[in-house]
Structures are given as C-alpha cells and as structure tokens.
Tab-separated table of C-alpha atoms and ligand atoms in Angstrom:
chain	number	residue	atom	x	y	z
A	68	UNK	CA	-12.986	-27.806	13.770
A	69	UNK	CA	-11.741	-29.981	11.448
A	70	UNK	CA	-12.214	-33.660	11.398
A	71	UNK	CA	-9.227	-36.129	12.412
A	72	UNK	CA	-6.775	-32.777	13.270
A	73	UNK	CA	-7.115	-32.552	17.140
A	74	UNK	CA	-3.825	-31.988	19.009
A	75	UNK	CA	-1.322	-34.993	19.317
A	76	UNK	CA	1.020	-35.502	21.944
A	77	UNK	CA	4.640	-35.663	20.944
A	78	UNK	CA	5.627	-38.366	22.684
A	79	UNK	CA	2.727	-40.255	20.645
A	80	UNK	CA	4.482	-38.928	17.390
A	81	UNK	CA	7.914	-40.281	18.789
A	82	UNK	CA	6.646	-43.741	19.502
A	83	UNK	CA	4.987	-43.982	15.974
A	84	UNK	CA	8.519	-44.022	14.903
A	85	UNK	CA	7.734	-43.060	11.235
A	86	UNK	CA	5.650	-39.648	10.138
A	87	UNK	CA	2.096	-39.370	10.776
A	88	UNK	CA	-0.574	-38.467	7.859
A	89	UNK	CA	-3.634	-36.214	7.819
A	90	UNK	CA	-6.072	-36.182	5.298
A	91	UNK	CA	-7.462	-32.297	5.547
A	92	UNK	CA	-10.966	-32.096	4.865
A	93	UNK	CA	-12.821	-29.453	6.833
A	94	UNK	CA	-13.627	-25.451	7.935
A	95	UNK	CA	-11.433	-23.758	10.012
A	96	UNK	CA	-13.564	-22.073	12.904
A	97	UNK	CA	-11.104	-19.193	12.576
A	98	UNK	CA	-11.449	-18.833	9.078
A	99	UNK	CA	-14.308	-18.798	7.780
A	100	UNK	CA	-14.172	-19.878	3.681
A	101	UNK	CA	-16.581	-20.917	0.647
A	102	UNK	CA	-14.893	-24.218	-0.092
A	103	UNK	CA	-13.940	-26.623	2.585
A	104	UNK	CA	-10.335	-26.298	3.582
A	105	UNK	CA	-8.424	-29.491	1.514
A	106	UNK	CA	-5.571	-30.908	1.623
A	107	UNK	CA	-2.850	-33.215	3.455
A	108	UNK	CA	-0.395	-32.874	6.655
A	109	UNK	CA	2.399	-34.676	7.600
A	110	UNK	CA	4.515	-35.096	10.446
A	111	UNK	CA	7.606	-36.583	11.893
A	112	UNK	CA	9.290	-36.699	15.566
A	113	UNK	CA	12.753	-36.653	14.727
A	114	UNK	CA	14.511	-36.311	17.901
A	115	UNK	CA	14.470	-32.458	18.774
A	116	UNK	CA	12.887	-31.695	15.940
A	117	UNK	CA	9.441	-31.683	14.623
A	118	UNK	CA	9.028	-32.103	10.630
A	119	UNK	CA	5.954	-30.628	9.262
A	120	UNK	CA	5.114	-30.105	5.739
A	121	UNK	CA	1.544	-29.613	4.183
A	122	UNK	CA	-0.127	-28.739	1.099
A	123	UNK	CA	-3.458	-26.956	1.777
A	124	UNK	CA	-5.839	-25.529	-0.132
A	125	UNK	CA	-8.856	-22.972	0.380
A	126	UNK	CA	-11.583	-20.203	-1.185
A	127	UNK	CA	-11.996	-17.161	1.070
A	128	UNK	CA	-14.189	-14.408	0.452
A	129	UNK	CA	-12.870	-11.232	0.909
A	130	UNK	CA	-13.744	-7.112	1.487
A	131	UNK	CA	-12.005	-5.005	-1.011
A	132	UNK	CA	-10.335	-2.614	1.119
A	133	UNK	CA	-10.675	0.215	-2.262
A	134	UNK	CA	-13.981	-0.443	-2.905
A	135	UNK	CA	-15.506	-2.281	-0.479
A	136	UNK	CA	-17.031	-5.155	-2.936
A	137	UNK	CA	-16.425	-8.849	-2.209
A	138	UNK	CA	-13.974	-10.936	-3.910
A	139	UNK	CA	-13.097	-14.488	-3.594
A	140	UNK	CA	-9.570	-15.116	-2.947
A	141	UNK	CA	-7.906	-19.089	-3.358
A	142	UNK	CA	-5.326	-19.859	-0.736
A	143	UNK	CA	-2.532	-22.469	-1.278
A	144	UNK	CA	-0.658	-23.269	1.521
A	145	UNK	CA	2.895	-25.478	0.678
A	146	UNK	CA	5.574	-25.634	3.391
A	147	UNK	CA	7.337	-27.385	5.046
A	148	UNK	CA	8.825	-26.278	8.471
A	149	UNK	CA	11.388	-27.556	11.511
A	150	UNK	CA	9.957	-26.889	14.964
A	151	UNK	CA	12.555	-27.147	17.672
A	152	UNK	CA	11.275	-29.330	20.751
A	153	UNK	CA	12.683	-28.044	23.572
A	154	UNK	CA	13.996	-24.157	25.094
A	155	UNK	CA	14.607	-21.792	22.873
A	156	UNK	CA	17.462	-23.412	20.605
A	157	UNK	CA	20.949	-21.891	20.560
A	158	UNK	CA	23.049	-21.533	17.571
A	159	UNK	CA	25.171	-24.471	19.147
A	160	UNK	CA	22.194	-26.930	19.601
A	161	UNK	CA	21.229	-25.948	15.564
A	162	UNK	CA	24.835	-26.761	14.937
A	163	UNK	CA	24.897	-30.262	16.870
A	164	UNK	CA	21.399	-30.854	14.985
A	165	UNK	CA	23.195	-29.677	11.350
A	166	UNK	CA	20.989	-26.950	10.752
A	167	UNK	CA	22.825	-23.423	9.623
A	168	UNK	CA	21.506	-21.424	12.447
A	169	UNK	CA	22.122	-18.545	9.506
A	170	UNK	CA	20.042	-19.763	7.359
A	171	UNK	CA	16.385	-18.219	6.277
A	172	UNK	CA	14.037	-20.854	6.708
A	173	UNK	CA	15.745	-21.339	10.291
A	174	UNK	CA	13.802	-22.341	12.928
A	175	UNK	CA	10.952	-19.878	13.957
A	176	UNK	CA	8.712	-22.406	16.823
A	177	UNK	CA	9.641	-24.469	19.242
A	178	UNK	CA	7.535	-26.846	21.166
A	179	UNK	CA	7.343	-28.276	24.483
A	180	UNK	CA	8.361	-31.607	24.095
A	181	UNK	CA	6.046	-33.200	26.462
A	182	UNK	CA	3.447	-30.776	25.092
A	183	UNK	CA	0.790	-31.044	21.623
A	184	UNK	CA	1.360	-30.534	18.420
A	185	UNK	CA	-1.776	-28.934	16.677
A	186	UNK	CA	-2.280	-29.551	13.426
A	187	UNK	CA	-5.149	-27.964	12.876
A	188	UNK	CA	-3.545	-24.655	14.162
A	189	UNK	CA	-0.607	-25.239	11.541
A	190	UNK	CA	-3.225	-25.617	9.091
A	191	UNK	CA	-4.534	-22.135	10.078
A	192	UNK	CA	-1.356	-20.508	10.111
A	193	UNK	CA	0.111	-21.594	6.692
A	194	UNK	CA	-3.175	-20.006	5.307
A	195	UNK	CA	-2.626	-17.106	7.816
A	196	UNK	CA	0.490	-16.333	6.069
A	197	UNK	CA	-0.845	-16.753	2.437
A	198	UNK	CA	-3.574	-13.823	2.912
A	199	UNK	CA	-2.039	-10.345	1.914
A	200	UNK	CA	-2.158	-7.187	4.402
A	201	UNK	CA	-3.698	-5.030	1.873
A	202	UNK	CA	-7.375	-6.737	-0.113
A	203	UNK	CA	-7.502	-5.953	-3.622
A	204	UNK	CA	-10.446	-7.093	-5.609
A	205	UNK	CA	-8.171	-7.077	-8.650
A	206	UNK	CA	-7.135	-5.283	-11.493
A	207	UNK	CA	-10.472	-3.851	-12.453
A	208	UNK	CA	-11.600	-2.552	-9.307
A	209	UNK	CA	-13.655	0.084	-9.774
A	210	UNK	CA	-12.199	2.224	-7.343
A	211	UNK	CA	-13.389	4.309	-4.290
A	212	UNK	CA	-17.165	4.145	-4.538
A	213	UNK	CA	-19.077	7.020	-5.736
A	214	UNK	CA	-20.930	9.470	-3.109
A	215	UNK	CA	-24.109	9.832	-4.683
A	216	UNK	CA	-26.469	13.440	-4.628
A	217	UNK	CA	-23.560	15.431	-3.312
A	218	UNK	CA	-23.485	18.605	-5.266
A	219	UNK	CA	-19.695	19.703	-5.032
A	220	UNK	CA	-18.081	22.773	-6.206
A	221	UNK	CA	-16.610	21.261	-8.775
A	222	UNK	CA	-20.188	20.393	-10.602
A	223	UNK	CA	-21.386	23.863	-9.861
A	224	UNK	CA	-18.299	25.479	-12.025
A	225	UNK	CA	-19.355	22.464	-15.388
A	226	UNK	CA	-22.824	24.620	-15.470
A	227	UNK	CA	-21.661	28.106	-15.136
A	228	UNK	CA	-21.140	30.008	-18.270
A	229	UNK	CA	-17.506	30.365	-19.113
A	230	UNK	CA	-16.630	34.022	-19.514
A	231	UNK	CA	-14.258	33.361	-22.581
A	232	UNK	CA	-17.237	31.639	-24.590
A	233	UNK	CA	-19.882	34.532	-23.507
A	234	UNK	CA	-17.032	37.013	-25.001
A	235	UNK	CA	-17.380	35.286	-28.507
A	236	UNK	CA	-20.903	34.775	-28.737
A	237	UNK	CA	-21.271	38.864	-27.752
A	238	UNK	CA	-18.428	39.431	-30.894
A	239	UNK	CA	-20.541	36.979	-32.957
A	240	UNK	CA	-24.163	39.034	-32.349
A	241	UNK	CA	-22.162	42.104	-32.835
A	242	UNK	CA	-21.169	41.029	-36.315
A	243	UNK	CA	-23.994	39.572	-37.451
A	244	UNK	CA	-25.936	42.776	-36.479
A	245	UNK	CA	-22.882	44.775	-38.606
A	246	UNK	CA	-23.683	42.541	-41.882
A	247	UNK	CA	-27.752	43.044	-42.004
A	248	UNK	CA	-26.891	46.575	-41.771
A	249	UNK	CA	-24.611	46.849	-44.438
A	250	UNK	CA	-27.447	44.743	-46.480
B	497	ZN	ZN1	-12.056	-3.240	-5.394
C-alpha cells in the first residue's frame, strides 16, 4: 500500500471544487519492484467526468522468458485519462459532454458516481499497461540455456571418422608406399 493513495469518494473530489494532488511515494502490493514506485497523481471532478493524469515511475525485475535470467526493467507511466461517472455512456451523452465518441483515447471506465476513486489502483494499472506480454532480457540474451551432459546424435557424428577423409589418407599410404619402392 502506498502512503496518502487510499480510495476517495467522488463526491469529496466534487466538493474540493479544484483537482486534487498526490505525491506517489511507495510499493505497490501487486507489484512487487526494486525502487519505490515515484511519482505524482492528479485529479479533477468535472461534472460527469473524472480527469486523471499521472506521471509514474518504477524498476521491476523481471524473468527472461528466452533464457530465464533476470533483468531489470524501468516503467514510466504518463497519461492522462477521462472516466465517465455514471452508466455506461452513450455516444449522445459523449456528444452533450464534447467528447468525439470516435475518437481513440475515448472513454474506456466509468465510475459510480457515488462510488471511490482509487488512486492507488490507477497507479497500478498505468504500470500494468507499460509491461510488455513477451520479457526480453535484451539484445544480448544469450539465448535458450544450454542442457548440459546430454550426449546427442549430433556430437556422436563430430567424432566419427568421415569416410571421405579415411579415403585420402588410404590413397596417401598407398603412395607413399609406391615412392620407397621405386627408391
Ligand atoms: Zn534472455
């Protein structure tokens, strides 16, 4: 848990009548990192909308998912987001609000308006977003680790005698034996 981010009531946010500020200091209990999780939050209540934008930063460690080494990771987190408070908005109530219902960064959450906003689960979910599907340790990774003393096929042809160089060698003795006799 982080300090100072426990849920506020909207209607607290709508009284305040001007954004509210967090100072982000803290570890996430969800994500576990190496550095604390820094940064700021702000919020504003403006009507049937909620205003959030942050700027958060964090070190993870990571699992390669190639080579299974760790790897630290940094995380920056900067958005900025429009949560609907209310039902599920329709393109009309976007329209009366003068939002492009259209547009990409449309409105993805809405809120109960008599409910919380969380800040500390934004926090978690901006970083959320910033960690990739697939964990690379970068562009030297070493690669699949090695299986060691496993004797495969493939080692067992390197030491056999290849019958193309045995053919030479015999041609070789031959010919040597053919010049001490003509000596
Ligand atoms: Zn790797």
């Amino acid at each position: 848990m982080i300090p100072g981010l426990e849920p506020v009531p909207l209607r607290e946010l709508q009284a305040l009548g001007t954004s509210k500020v967090w100072t982000v200091d803290g570890q996430l209990d969800e994500m576990p990192s190496l550095t604390p999780v820094r940064g700021t939050l702000k919020a504003e209540h403006l009507g049937n909308l909620l205003e959030v934008e942050g700027s958060v930063q964090t070190i993870v460690c990571l699992r390669c998912d190639r080579c299974l080494g760790r790897f630290n990771q940094q995380l920056n987190a900067d958005s900025r987001e429009l949560i609907w408070l209310g039902d599920e908005p329709s393109d009309d109530h976007l329209s009366e609000a003068g939002l492009d219902p259209t547009s990409p960064d449309g409105l993805m959450e809405c809120l109960n308006p008599r409910g919380d906003f969380e800040p500390e689960r934004w926090v978690f979910e901006q970083l959320s977003l910033q960690m990739s599907v697939v964990n690379r340790c970068g562009e030297h990774c070493p690669g699949l680790p090695q299986q060691a003393s496993n004797p495969t096929a493939e080692t067992n042809v390197d030491k056999a005698p290849d019958p193309r160089w045995q053919a030479l060698k015999d041609l070789q003795t031959s010919m040597q034996r053919n010049g001490k006799h003509h000596d």
